[in-house]
């Protein structure tokens, strides 16, 4: 009987070890896929950024300045998000000061993305609806100032919370924690305020996008002299709307994860799989599609990007034709 119990215990132990090995292998595979995907699209973004930097005309045109900022912002967000996700998968505690820095960068870049796209839609709205005043309204200097406002708006909520916490506890950043946004808050009302600002943020950006793109659609349809240009404008509007929609769905990431947690439990393998898919589809995919949606359809940037991406294998350097 004792031998039988020992055999059963050994079998159970072996089964647990095999399950643990399978989970470790699955975690390693998920981490590798997430890291490689992020690095690949960061590389694409960097090549496209280099293409924008290679021509002075791109650095002086507001829509390309905003596009460059979007590429830089998405690249930083991909890298920081991948680092935080890998640390979370490995259950690694890190100093709270480093966690605060990572969360701050991800917080700002995460909210910069839809704000930048909303600003790009406003720039296109002015270009199409007020073409004669576009050069005077959308200047490189004003574009840089608008980008500064974006960074201020995206950072002010988090910065005030950190200052408040440090005022109450000067040694706040000295401990070691598992890095999550919730662990950085001392009071529940801080998280509630954070979520309330996200709702206000989402609604405000959505209103701007809907207003500008409906106006662009109406203006594009009213053009009767050039049907081809009107059709091209409508296709561009549709693709930008999809891009903005994907970006705005990223605000649902936390809500979806909490819903999955309530439905499946934190320790179930189903929750781990669904959480990983949520991370890839809702959080990573919209950042990866930005250069593909915007860059591929740009007649000035795309030929230059292909030339640089293929290690300059072409014999003739593509010319830039900015409209």
PDB file of C-alpha atoms in Angstrom:
ATOM      1  CA  UNK A   1       0.000   0.000   0.000  1.00  0.00           C
ATOM      2  CA  UNK A   2       2.853   2.282   0.857  1.00  0.00           C
ATOM      3  CA  UNK A   3       4.490   1.406  -2.417  1.00  0.00           C
ATOM      4  CA  UNK A   4       1.258   2.183  -4.200  1.00  0.00           C
ATOM      5  CA  UNK A   5       0.977   5.580  -2.495  1.00  0.00           C
ATOM      6  CA  UNK A   6       4.575   6.305  -3.348  1.00  0.00           C
ATOM      7  CA  UNK A   7       3.969   5.449  -6.987  1.00  0.00           C
ATOM      8  CA  UNK A   8       0.907   7.670  -7.118  1.00  0.00           C
ATOM      9  CA  UNK A   9       2.826  10.483  -5.434  1.00  0.00           C
ATOM     10  CA  UNK A  10       5.724  10.094  -7.874  1.00  0.00           C
ATOM     11  CA  UNK A  11       3.329  10.094 -10.822  1.00  0.00           C
ATOM     12  CA  UNK A  12       1.602  13.213  -9.512  1.00  0.00           C
ATOM     13  CA  UNK A  13       4.954  14.933  -9.009  1.00  0.00           C
ATOM     14  CA  UNK A  14       6.080  13.980 -12.514  1.00  0.00           C
ATOM     15  CA  UNK A  15       2.778  15.239 -13.935  1.00  0.00           C
ATOM     16  CA  UNK A  16       3.219  18.564 -12.128  1.00  0.00           C
ATOM     17  CA  UNK A  17       6.767  18.891 -13.413  1.00  0.00           C
ATOM     18  CA  UNK A  18       5.683  18.125 -16.987  1.00  0.00           C
ATOM     19  CA  UNK A  19       2.864  20.692 -16.694  1.00  0.00           C
ATOM     20  CA  UNK A  20       5.311  23.250 -15.316  1.00  0.00           C
ATOM     21  CA  UNK A  21       7.736  22.535 -18.173  1.00  0.00           C
ATOM     22  CA  UNK A  22       4.917  22.925 -20.700  1.00  0.00           C
ATOM     23  CA  UNK A  23       3.894  26.227 -19.130  1.00  0.00           C
ATOM     24  CA  UNK A  24       7.496  27.425 -19.089  1.00  0.00           C
ATOM     25  CA  UNK A  25       7.903  26.459 -22.741  1.00  0.00           C
ATOM     26  CA  UNK A  26       4.629  28.191 -23.650  1.00  0.00           C
ATOM     27  CA  UNK A  27       5.689  31.296 -21.725  1.00  0.00           C
ATOM     28  CA  UNK A  28       9.060  31.320 -23.463  1.00  0.00           C
ATOM     29  CA  UNK A  29       7.404  30.967 -26.863  1.00  0.00           C
ATOM     30  CA  UNK A  30       4.901  33.747 -26.123  1.00  0.00           C
ATOM     31  CA  UNK A  31       7.680  36.018 -24.889  1.00  0.00           C
ATOM     32  CA  UNK A  32       9.828  35.286 -27.947  1.00  0.00           C
ATOM     33  CA  UNK A  33       6.932  35.989 -30.360  1.00  0.00           C
ATOM     34  CA  UNK A  34       6.023  39.243 -28.567  1.00  0.00           C
ATOM     35  CA  UNK A  35       9.642  40.448 -28.441  1.00  0.00           C
ATOM     36  CA  UNK A  36      10.457  39.541 -32.046  1.00  0.00           C
ATOM     37  CA  UNK A  37       7.232  41.091 -33.341  1.00  0.00           C
ATOM     38  CA  UNK A  38       7.905  44.334 -31.493  1.00  0.00           C
ATOM     39  CA  UNK A  39      11.547  44.461 -32.605  1.00  0.00           C
ATOM     40  CA  UNK A  40      10.637  43.795 -36.226  1.00  0.00           C
ATOM     41  CA  UNK A  41       8.105  46.602 -36.391  1.00  0.00           C
ATOM     42  CA  UNK A  42      10.435  48.905 -34.450  1.00  0.00           C
ATOM     43  CA  UNK A  43      12.983  48.221 -37.193  1.00  0.00           C
ATOM     44  CA  UNK A  44      10.418  49.092 -39.869  1.00  0.00           C
ATOM     45  CA  UNK A  45       9.554  52.299 -38.008  1.00  0.00           C
ATOM     46  CA  UNK A  46      13.235  53.234 -37.730  1.00  0.00           C
ATOM     47  CA  UNK A  47      13.787  52.704 -41.459  1.00  0.00           C
ATOM     48  CA  UNK A  48      10.779  54.873 -42.241  1.00  0.00           C
ATOM     49  CA  UNK A  49      11.998  57.514 -39.778  1.00  0.00           C
ATOM     50  CA  UNK A  50      15.374  57.495 -41.529  1.00  0.00           C
ATOM     51  CA  UNK A  51      13.559  57.951 -44.838  1.00  0.00           C
ATOM     52  CA  UNK A  52      11.770  61.000 -43.418  1.00  0.00           C
ATOM     53  CA  UNK A  53      15.041  62.422 -42.062  1.00  0.00           C
ATOM     54  CA  UNK A  54      16.838  61.933 -45.387  1.00  0.00           C
ATOM     55  CA  UNK A  55      14.823  64.643 -47.170  1.00  0.00           C
ATOM     56  CA  UNK A  56      14.526  68.223 -45.951  1.00  0.00           C
ATOM     57  CA  UNK A  57      11.063  68.591 -47.453  1.00  0.00           C
ATOM     58  CA  UNK A  58       9.734  65.957 -45.047  1.00  0.00           C
ATOM     59  CA  UNK A  59      11.158  67.877 -42.070  1.00  0.00           C
ATOM     60  CA  UNK A  60       9.374  71.056 -43.189  1.00  0.00           C
ATOM     61  CA  UNK A  61       5.953  69.561 -43.981  1.00  0.00           C
ATOM     62  CA  UNK A  62       3.527  69.385 -41.003  1.00  0.00           C
ATOM     63  CA  UNK A  63       1.909  66.074 -41.927  1.00  0.00           C
ATOM     64  CA  UNK A  64       5.290  64.365 -42.248  1.00  0.00           C
ATOM     65  CA  UNK A  65       6.469  65.925 -38.984  1.00  0.00           C
ATOM     66  CA  UNK A  66       3.405  64.443 -37.302  1.00  0.00           C
ATOM     67  CA  UNK A  67       3.957  61.116 -39.066  1.00  0.00           C
ATOM     68  CA  UNK A  68       7.559  61.047 -37.847  1.00  0.00           C
ATOM     69  CA  UNK A  69       6.418  61.795 -34.301  1.00  0.00           C
ATOM     70  CA  UNK A  70       3.872  58.978 -34.543  1.00  0.00           C
ATOM     71  CA  UNK A  71       6.566  56.527 -35.703  1.00  0.00           C
ATOM     72  CA  UNK A  72       8.937  57.545 -32.911  1.00  0.00           C
ATOM     73  CA  UNK A  73       6.168  57.406 -30.318  1.00  0.00           C
ATOM     74  CA  UNK A  74       4.949  53.968 -31.426  1.00  0.00           C
ATOM     75  CA  UNK A  75       8.505  52.579 -31.456  1.00  0.00           C
ATOM     76  CA  UNK A  76       9.154  53.725 -27.880  1.00  0.00           C
ATOM     77  CA  UNK A  77       5.778  52.374 -26.773  1.00  0.00           C
ATOM     78  CA  UNK A  78       6.466  48.992 -28.398  1.00  0.00           C
ATOM     79  CA  UNK A  79       9.851  48.684 -26.711  1.00  0.00           C
ATOM     80  CA  UNK A  80       8.679  49.748 -23.234  1.00  0.00           C
ATOM     81  CA  UNK A  81       5.507  47.664 -23.416  1.00  0.00           C
ATOM     82  CA  UNK A  82       7.507  44.613 -24.467  1.00  0.00           C
ATOM     83  CA  UNK A  83       9.915  45.094 -21.547  1.00  0.00           C
ATOM     84  CA  UNK A  84       7.048  45.436 -19.056  1.00  0.00           C
ATOM     85  CA  UNK A  85       5.165  42.467 -20.500  1.00  0.00           C
ATOM     86  CA  UNK A  86       8.277  40.253 -20.411  1.00  0.00           C
ATOM     87  CA  UNK A  87       8.961  41.249 -16.794  1.00  0.00           C
ATOM     88  CA  UNK A  88       5.338  40.474 -15.898  1.00  0.00           C
ATOM     89  CA  UNK A  89       5.445  37.051 -17.597  1.00  0.00           C
ATOM     90  CA  UNK A  90       8.619  36.143 -15.709  1.00  0.00           C
ATOM     91  CA  UNK A  91       7.210  37.469 -12.395  1.00  0.00           C
ATOM     92  CA  UNK A  92      10.346  39.531 -11.832  1.00  0.00           C
ATOM     93  CA  UNK A  93      10.267  42.176  -9.056  1.00  0.00           C
ATOM     94  CA  UNK A  94      12.054  45.400  -9.983  1.00  0.00           C
ATOM     95  CA  UNK A  95      12.853  48.633  -8.099  1.00  0.00           C
ATOM     96  CA  UNK A  96       9.829  50.903  -7.865  1.00  0.00           C
ATOM     97  CA  UNK A  97      11.859  53.794  -9.314  1.00  0.00           C
ATOM     98  CA  UNK A  98      12.499  51.824 -12.526  1.00  0.00           C
ATOM     99  CA  UNK A  99       8.872  50.679 -12.602  1.00  0.00           C
ATOM    100  CA  UNK A 100       7.717  54.298 -12.239  1.00  0.00           C
ATOM    101  CA  UNK A 101       9.915  55.361 -15.158  1.00  0.00           C
ATOM    102  CA  UNK A 102       8.654  52.516 -17.377  1.00  0.00           C
ATOM    103  CA  UNK A 103       5.013  53.183 -16.504  1.00  0.00           C
ATOM    104  CA  UNK A 104       5.487  56.916 -17.072  1.00  0.00           C
ATOM    105  CA  UNK A 105       6.948  56.366 -20.560  1.00  0.00           C
ATOM    106  CA  UNK A 106       4.287  53.828 -21.502  1.00  0.00           C
ATOM    107  CA  UNK A 107       1.561  56.085 -20.062  1.00  0.00           C
ATOM    108  CA  UNK A 108       2.684  59.100 -22.112  1.00  0.00           C
ATOM    109  CA  UNK A 109       3.359  57.260 -25.380  1.00  0.00           C
ATOM    110  CA  UNK A 110       0.127  55.262 -25.068  1.00  0.00           C
ATOM    111  CA  UNK A 111      -1.937  58.451 -24.851  1.00  0.00           C
ATOM    112  CA  UNK A 112       0.215  60.323 -27.333  1.00  0.00           C
ATOM    113  CA  UNK A 113      -0.756  57.949 -30.136  1.00  0.00           C
ATOM    114  CA  UNK A 114      -4.469  58.804 -30.515  1.00  0.00           C
ATOM    115  CA  UNK A 115      -3.751  62.473 -29.769  1.00  0.00           C
ATOM    116  CA  UNK A 116      -1.197  62.529 -32.584  1.00  0.00           C
ATOM    117  CA  UNK A 117      -3.649  60.860 -34.957  1.00  0.00           C
ATOM    118  CA  UNK A 118      -6.334  63.359 -33.948  1.00  0.00           C
ATOM    119  CA  UNK A 119      -3.868  66.173 -34.672  1.00  0.00           C
ATOM    120  CA  UNK A 120      -3.074  64.586 -38.048  1.00  0.00           C
ATOM    121  CA  UNK A 121      -6.784  64.493 -38.833  1.00  0.00           C
ATOM    122  CA  UNK A 122      -7.079  68.177 -37.918  1.00  0.00           C
ATOM    123  CA  UNK A 123      -4.152  68.954 -40.230  1.00  0.00           C
ATOM    124  CA  UNK A 124      -5.826  67.072 -43.091  1.00  0.00           C
ATOM    125  CA  UNK A 125      -9.114  68.801 -42.267  1.00  0.00           C
ATOM    126  CA  UNK A 126      -7.462  72.212 -42.657  1.00  0.00           C
ATOM    127  CA  UNK A 127      -5.642  71.123 -45.823  1.00  0.00           C
ATOM    128  CA  UNK A 128      -8.809  69.897 -47.527  1.00  0.00           C
ATOM    129  CA  UNK A 129     -11.455  72.250 -46.143  1.00  0.00           C
ATOM    130  CA  UNK A 130      -9.292  75.415 -46.017  1.00  0.00           C
ATOM    131  CA  UNK A 131      -6.603  74.864 -48.673  1.00  0.00           C
ATOM    132  CA  UNK A 132      -5.805  78.567 -49.126  1.00  0.00           C
ATOM    133  CA  UNK A 133      -5.095  79.070 -45.413  1.00  0.00           C
ATOM    134  CA  UNK A 134      -3.376  75.747 -44.802  1.00  0.00           C
ATOM    135  CA  UNK A 135       0.191  77.062 -45.268  1.00  0.00           C
ATOM    136  CA  UNK A 136      -0.416  79.877 -42.782  1.00  0.00           C
ATOM    137  CA  UNK A 137      -2.192  77.766 -40.147  1.00  0.00           C
ATOM    138  CA  UNK A 138      -0.215  74.502 -40.290  1.00  0.00           C
ATOM    139  CA  UNK A 139       3.410  75.630 -40.075  1.00  0.00           C
ATOM    140  CA  UNK A 140       6.365  73.504 -38.835  1.00  0.00           C
ATOM    141  CA  UNK A 141       6.748  75.751 -35.787  1.00  0.00           C
ATOM    142  CA  UNK A 142       3.088  75.453 -34.812  1.00  0.00           C
ATOM    143  CA  UNK A 143       3.251  71.705 -35.440  1.00  0.00           C
ATOM    144  CA  UNK A 144       6.158  71.406 -32.993  1.00  0.00           C
ATOM    145  CA  UNK A 145       4.241  73.481 -30.461  1.00  0.00           C
ATOM    146  CA  UNK A 146       1.193  71.211 -30.885  1.00  0.00           C
ATOM    147  CA  UNK A 147       3.374  68.128 -30.282  1.00  0.00           C
ATOM    148  CA  UNK A 148       4.622  69.760 -27.064  1.00  0.00           C
ATOM    149  CA  UNK A 149       1.012  70.279 -25.947  1.00  0.00           C
ATOM    150  CA  UNK A 150       0.318  66.605 -26.663  1.00  0.00           C
ATOM    151  CA  UNK A 151       3.177  65.527 -24.381  1.00  0.00           C
ATOM    152  CA  UNK A 152       2.005  67.923 -21.661  1.00  0.00           C
ATOM    153  CA  UNK A 153      -1.575  66.614 -21.787  1.00  0.00           C
ATOM    154  CA  UNK A 154      -0.480  62.981 -21.754  1.00  0.00           C
ATOM    155  CA  UNK A 155       1.918  63.387 -18.821  1.00  0.00           C
ATOM    156  CA  UNK A 156       0.209  65.844 -16.473  1.00  0.00           C
ATOM    157  CA  UNK A 157      -2.127  63.294 -14.829  1.00  0.00           C
ATOM    158  CA  UNK A 158       0.644  60.805 -14.024  1.00  0.00           C
ATOM    159  CA  UNK A 159       3.159  63.461 -12.938  1.00  0.00           C
ATOM    160  CA  UNK A 160       0.735  65.049 -10.462  1.00  0.00           C
ATOM    161  CA  UNK A 161       0.000  61.620  -8.955  1.00  0.00           C
ATOM    162  CA  UNK A 162       3.703  60.836  -8.499  1.00  0.00           C
ATOM    163  CA  UNK A 163       4.363  64.256  -6.927  1.00  0.00           C
ATOM    164  CA  UNK A 164       1.420  63.716  -4.578  1.00  0.00           C
ATOM    165  CA  UNK A 165       2.663  60.270  -3.535  1.00  0.00           C
ATOM    166  CA  UNK A 166       6.244  61.472  -2.992  1.00  0.00           C
ATOM    167  CA  UNK A 167       4.962  64.331  -0.820  1.00  0.00           C
ATOM    168  CA  UNK A 168       3.204  61.818   1.426  1.00  0.00           C
ATOM    169  CA  UNK A 169       6.002  59.226   1.404  1.00  0.00           C
ATOM    170  CA  UNK A 170       9.513  60.501   0.475  1.00  0.00           C
ATOM    171  CA  UNK A 171      10.881  56.930   0.507  1.00  0.00           C
ATOM    172  CA  UNK A 172       8.187  55.752  -1.885  1.00  0.00           C
ATOM    173  CA  UNK A 173      10.577  54.823  -4.716  1.00  0.00           C
ATOM    174  CA  UNK A 174      12.993  52.797  -2.556  1.00  0.00           C
ATOM    175  CA  UNK A 175      11.053  49.499  -2.475  1.00  0.00           C
ATOM    176  CA  UNK A 176      10.987  46.566  -4.908  1.00  0.00           C
ATOM    177  CA  UNK A 177       7.673  45.517  -6.489  1.00  0.00           C
ATOM    178  CA  UNK A 178       6.054  43.547  -9.301  1.00  0.00           C
ATOM    179  CA  UNK A 179       5.569  46.333 -11.809  1.00  0.00           C
ATOM    180  CA  UNK A 180       1.962  47.280 -12.541  1.00  0.00           C
ATOM    181  CA  UNK A 181       0.185  50.610 -12.685  1.00  0.00           C
ATOM    182  CA  UNK A 182      -2.015  49.712  -9.710  1.00  0.00           C
ATOM    183  CA  UNK A 183       1.030  49.062  -7.490  1.00  0.00           C
ATOM    184  CA  UNK A 184       2.134  52.689  -7.923  1.00  0.00           C
ATOM    185  CA  UNK A 185      -1.028  54.111  -6.389  1.00  0.00           C
ATOM    186  CA  UNK A 186      -1.546  54.556  -2.642  1.00  0.00           C
ATOM    187  CA  UNK A 187      -5.302  55.216  -2.758  1.00  0.00           C
ATOM    188  CA  UNK A 188      -8.188  53.763  -4.736  1.00  0.00           C
ATOM    189  CA  UNK A 189      -9.412  57.208  -5.750  1.00  0.00           C
ATOM    190  CA  UNK A 190      -6.192  57.669  -7.733  1.00  0.00           C
ATOM    191  CA  UNK A 191      -7.056  54.686  -9.919  1.00  0.00           C
ATOM    192  CA  UNK A 192     -10.658  55.934 -10.238  1.00  0.00           C
ATOM    193  CA  UNK A 193      -9.361  59.363 -11.300  1.00  0.00           C
ATOM    194  CA  UNK A 194      -7.027  57.682 -13.775  1.00  0.00           C
ATOM    195  CA  UNK A 195      -9.932  55.768 -15.332  1.00  0.00           C
ATOM    196  CA  UNK A 196     -12.166  58.869 -15.383  1.00  0.00           C
ATOM    197  CA  UNK A 197      -9.486  60.803 -17.279  1.00  0.00           C
ATOM    198  CA  UNK A 198      -9.216  57.915 -19.746  1.00  0.00           C
ATOM    199  CA  UNK A 199     -12.966  58.088 -20.422  1.00  0.00           C
ATOM    200  CA  UNK A 200     -12.807  61.868 -20.878  1.00  0.00           C
ATOM    201  CA  UNK A 201      -9.740  61.441 -23.060  1.00  0.00           C
ATOM    202  CA  UNK A 202     -11.411  58.775 -25.219  1.00  0.00           C
ATOM    203  CA  UNK A 203     -14.602  60.789 -25.713  1.00  0.00           C
ATOM    204  CA  UNK A 204     -12.714  64.004 -26.560  1.00  0.00           C
ATOM    205  CA  UNK A 205     -10.493  62.332 -29.159  1.00  0.00           C
ATOM    206  CA  UNK A 206     -13.461  60.460 -30.637  1.00  0.00           C
ATOM    207  CA  UNK A 207     -15.422  63.726 -31.031  1.00  0.00           C
ATOM    208  CA  UNK A 208     -12.472  65.397 -32.783  1.00  0.00           C
ATOM    209  CA  UNK A 209     -12.005  62.440 -35.131  1.00  0.00           C
ATOM    210  CA  UNK A 210     -15.677  62.147 -36.022  1.00  0.00           C
ATOM    211  CA  UNK A 211     -16.005  65.892 -36.645  1.00  0.00           C
ATOM    212  CA  UNK A 212     -12.902  66.217 -38.816  1.00  0.00           C
ATOM    213  CA  UNK A 213     -13.467  63.132 -40.909  1.00  0.00           C
ATOM    214  CA  UNK A 214     -17.128  63.826 -41.555  1.00  0.00           C
ATOM    215  CA  UNK A 215     -16.109  67.317 -42.692  1.00  0.00           C
ATOM    216  CA  UNK A 216     -13.398  65.863 -44.937  1.00  0.00           C
ATOM    217  CA  UNK A 217     -15.854  63.370 -46.442  1.00  0.00           C
ATOM    218  CA  UNK A 218     -18.399  66.105 -47.182  1.00  0.00           C
ATOM    219  CA  UNK A 219     -15.729  68.296 -48.782  1.00  0.00           C
ATOM    220  CA  UNK A 220     -14.310  65.395 -50.801  1.00  0.00           C
ATOM    221  CA  UNK A 221     -17.754  64.456 -52.128  1.00  0.00           C
ATOM    222  CA  UNK A 222     -18.494  68.046 -53.093  1.00  0.00           C
ATOM    223  CA  UNK A 223     -15.515  68.111 -55.470  1.00  0.00           C
ATOM    224  CA  UNK A 224     -16.950  67.619 -58.928  1.00  0.00           C
ATOM    225  CA  UNK A 225     -14.075  68.686 -61.155  1.00  0.00           C
ATOM    226  CA  UNK A 226     -11.741  65.849 -60.235  1.00  0.00           C
ATOM    227  CA  UNK A 227     -13.497  62.564 -59.461  1.00  0.00           C
ATOM    228  CA  UNK A 228     -10.229  60.650 -59.108  1.00  0.00           C
ATOM    229  CA  UNK A 229      -8.950  62.997 -56.410  1.00  0.00           C
ATOM    230  CA  UNK A 230     -12.272  62.752 -54.576  1.00  0.00           C
ATOM    231  CA  UNK A 231     -12.169  58.944 -54.624  1.00  0.00           C
ATOM    232  CA  UNK A 232      -8.562  58.946 -53.412  1.00  0.00           C
ATOM    233  CA  UNK A 233      -9.462  61.300 -50.578  1.00  0.00           C
ATOM    234  CA  UNK A 234     -12.352  59.060 -49.514  1.00  0.00           C
ATOM    235  CA  UNK A 235     -10.113  55.973 -49.499  1.00  0.00           C
ATOM    236  CA  UNK A 236      -7.516  57.818 -47.442  1.00  0.00           C
ATOM    237  CA  UNK A 237     -10.186  58.949 -44.991  1.00  0.00           C
ATOM    238  CA  UNK A 238     -11.465  55.381 -44.650  1.00  0.00           C
ATOM    239  CA  UNK A 239      -7.992  53.986 -43.947  1.00  0.00           C
ATOM    240  CA  UNK A 240      -7.226  56.751 -41.456  1.00  0.00           C
ATOM    241  CA  UNK A 241     -10.532  56.082 -39.724  1.00  0.00           C
ATOM    242  CA  UNK A 242      -9.649  52.390 -39.393  1.00  0.00           C
ATOM    243  CA  UNK A 243      -6.225  53.322 -38.037  1.00  0.00           C
ATOM    244  CA  UNK A 244      -7.714  55.711 -35.500  1.00  0.00           C
ATOM    245  CA  UNK A 245     -10.312  53.147 -34.510  1.00  0.00           C
ATOM    246  CA  UNK A 246      -7.623  50.540 -33.891  1.00  0.00           C
ATOM    247  CA  UNK A 247      -5.654  53.014 -31.827  1.00  0.00           C
ATOM    248  CA  UNK A 248      -8.651  53.970 -29.725  1.00  0.00           C
ATOM    249  CA  UNK A 249      -9.496  50.318 -29.014  1.00  0.00           C
ATOM    250  CA  UNK A 250      -6.234  50.147 -27.053  1.00  0.00           C
ATOM    251  CA  UNK A 251      -8.067  51.991 -24.279  1.00  0.00           C
ATOM    252  CA  UNK A 252     -10.123  48.815 -23.859  1.00  0.00           C
ATOM    253  CA  UNK A 253      -7.049  46.703 -23.038  1.00  0.00           C
ATOM    254  CA  UNK A 254      -7.336  47.025 -19.251  1.00  0.00           C
ATOM    255  CA  UNK A 255     -11.124  46.557 -19.304  1.00  0.00           C
ATOM    256  CA  UNK A 256     -10.812  43.399 -21.417  1.00  0.00           C
ATOM    257  CA  UNK A 257      -8.065  41.997 -19.174  1.00  0.00           C
ATOM    258  CA  UNK A 258     -10.112  42.580 -16.022  1.00  0.00           C
ATOM    259  CA  UNK A 259     -13.153  40.967 -17.655  1.00  0.00           C
ATOM    260  CA  UNK A 260     -11.075  37.936 -18.616  1.00  0.00           C
ATOM    261  CA  UNK A 261      -9.724  37.768 -15.058  1.00  0.00           C
ATOM    262  CA  UNK A 262     -13.238  37.768 -13.596  1.00  0.00           C
ATOM    263  CA  UNK A 263     -14.446  35.127 -16.063  1.00  0.00           C
ATOM    264  CA  UNK A 264     -11.528  32.684 -15.911  1.00  0.00           C
ATOM    265  CA  UNK A 265      -9.412  33.450 -12.831  1.00  0.00           C
ATOM    266  CA  UNK A 266      -5.793  34.574 -12.738  1.00  0.00           C
ATOM    267  CA  UNK A 267      -4.230  31.102 -12.455  1.00  0.00           C
ATOM    268  CA  UNK A 268      -6.030  29.334 -15.281  1.00  0.00           C
ATOM    269  CA  UNK A 269      -4.224  28.489 -18.499  1.00  0.00           C
ATOM    270  CA  UNK A 270      -7.178  29.917 -20.465  1.00  0.00           C
ATOM    271  CA  UNK A 271      -6.701  33.323 -18.827  1.00  0.00           C
ATOM    272  CA  UNK A 272      -2.983  33.282 -19.685  1.00  0.00           C
ATOM    273  CA  UNK A 273      -3.743  32.496 -23.344  1.00  0.00           C
ATOM    274  CA  UNK A 274      -6.531  35.078 -23.623  1.00  0.00           C
ATOM    275  CA  UNK A 275      -4.422  37.698 -21.859  1.00  0.00           C
ATOM    276  CA  UNK A 276      -1.616  37.090 -24.340  1.00  0.00           C
ATOM    277  CA  UNK A 277      -3.999  37.393 -27.331  1.00  0.00           C
ATOM    278  CA  UNK A 278      -5.445  40.567 -25.812  1.00  0.00           C
ATOM    279  CA  UNK A 279      -1.921  41.979 -25.512  1.00  0.00           C
ATOM    280  CA  UNK A 280      -1.026  41.161 -29.123  1.00  0.00           C
ATOM    281  CA  UNK A 281      -4.293  42.122 -30.834  1.00  0.00           C
ATOM    282  CA  UNK A 282      -5.469  45.107 -28.791  1.00  0.00           C
ATOM    283  CA  UNK A 283      -2.217  46.667 -27.591  1.00  0.00           C
ATOM    284  CA  UNK A 284       0.513  45.712 -30.088  1.00  0.00           C
ATOM    285  CA  UNK A 285      -1.307  45.329 -33.424  1.00  0.00           C
ATOM    286  CA  UNK A 286      -2.510  48.976 -33.706  1.00  0.00           C
ATOM    287  CA  UNK A 287       1.065  50.249 -33.148  1.00  0.00           C
ATOM    288  CA  UNK A 288       2.424  47.892 -35.799  1.00  0.00           C
ATOM    289  CA  UNK A 289      -0.146  48.941 -38.420  1.00  0.00           C
ATOM    290  CA  UNK A 290       0.661  52.666 -38.288  1.00  0.00           C
ATOM    291  CA  UNK A 291       3.573  52.604 -40.775  1.00  0.00           C
ATOM    292  CA  UNK A 292       1.774  50.100 -43.016  1.00  0.00           C
ATOM    293  CA  UNK A 293      -1.504  52.015 -43.251  1.00  0.00           C
ATOM    294  CA  UNK A 294      -0.054  55.511 -43.511  1.00  0.00           C
ATOM    295  CA  UNK A 295       3.327  54.868 -45.135  1.00  0.00           C
ATOM    296  CA  UNK A 296       2.343  52.431 -47.876  1.00  0.00           C
ATOM    297  CA  UNK A 297      -0.200  54.792 -49.407  1.00  0.00           C
ATOM    298  CA  UNK A 298       2.101  57.807 -49.391  1.00  0.00           C
ATOM    299  CA  UNK A 299       3.524  58.275 -52.871  1.00  0.00           C
ATOM    300  CA  UNK A 300       6.497  60.251 -51.549  1.00  0.00           C
ATOM    301  CA  UNK A 301       7.563  58.114 -48.560  1.00  0.00           C
ATOM    302  CA  UNK A 302       6.883  54.569 -49.748  1.00  0.00           C
ATOM    303  CA  UNK A 303       9.329  54.405 -52.718  1.00  0.00           C
ATOM    304  CA  UNK A 304      12.075  55.871 -50.535  1.00  0.00           C
ATOM    305  CA  UNK A 305      11.262  53.422 -47.746  1.00  0.00           C
ATOM    306  CA  UNK A 306      11.479  50.462 -50.136  1.00  0.00           C
ATOM    307  CA  UNK A 307      14.788  51.763 -51.432  1.00  0.00           C
ATOM    308  CA  UNK A 308      16.242  51.979 -47.908  1.00  0.00           C
ATOM    309  CA  UNK A 309      14.612  48.780 -46.631  1.00  0.00           C
ATOM    310  CA  UNK A 310      16.160  46.751 -49.434  1.00  0.00           C
ATOM    311  CA  UNK A 311      19.663  47.940 -48.434  1.00  0.00           C
ATOM    312  CA  UNK A 312      19.769  50.460 -51.257  1.00  0.00           C
ATOM    313  CA  UNK A 313      19.826  47.747 -53.896  1.00  0.00           C
ATOM    314  CA  UNK A 314      18.150  49.978 -56.443  1.00  0.00           C
ATOM    315  CA  UNK A 315      20.258  51.761 -59.023  1.00  0.00           C
ATOM    316  CA  UNK A 316      18.285  54.991 -58.995  1.00  0.00           C
ATOM    317  CA  UNK A 317      17.341  56.832 -55.825  1.00  0.00           C
ATOM    318  CA  UNK A 318      13.586  57.595 -55.862  1.00  0.00           C
ATOM    319  CA  UNK A 319      12.535  61.212 -56.185  1.00  0.00           C
ATOM    320  CA  UNK A 320      10.293  62.892 -53.662  1.00  0.00           C
ATOM    321  CA  UNK A 321       6.971  64.303 -54.807  1.00  0.00           C
ATOM    322  CA  UNK A 322       5.116  65.898 -51.898  1.00  0.00           C
ATOM    323  CA  UNK A 323       1.603  67.146 -52.541  1.00  0.00           C
TER     324      UNK A 323
END
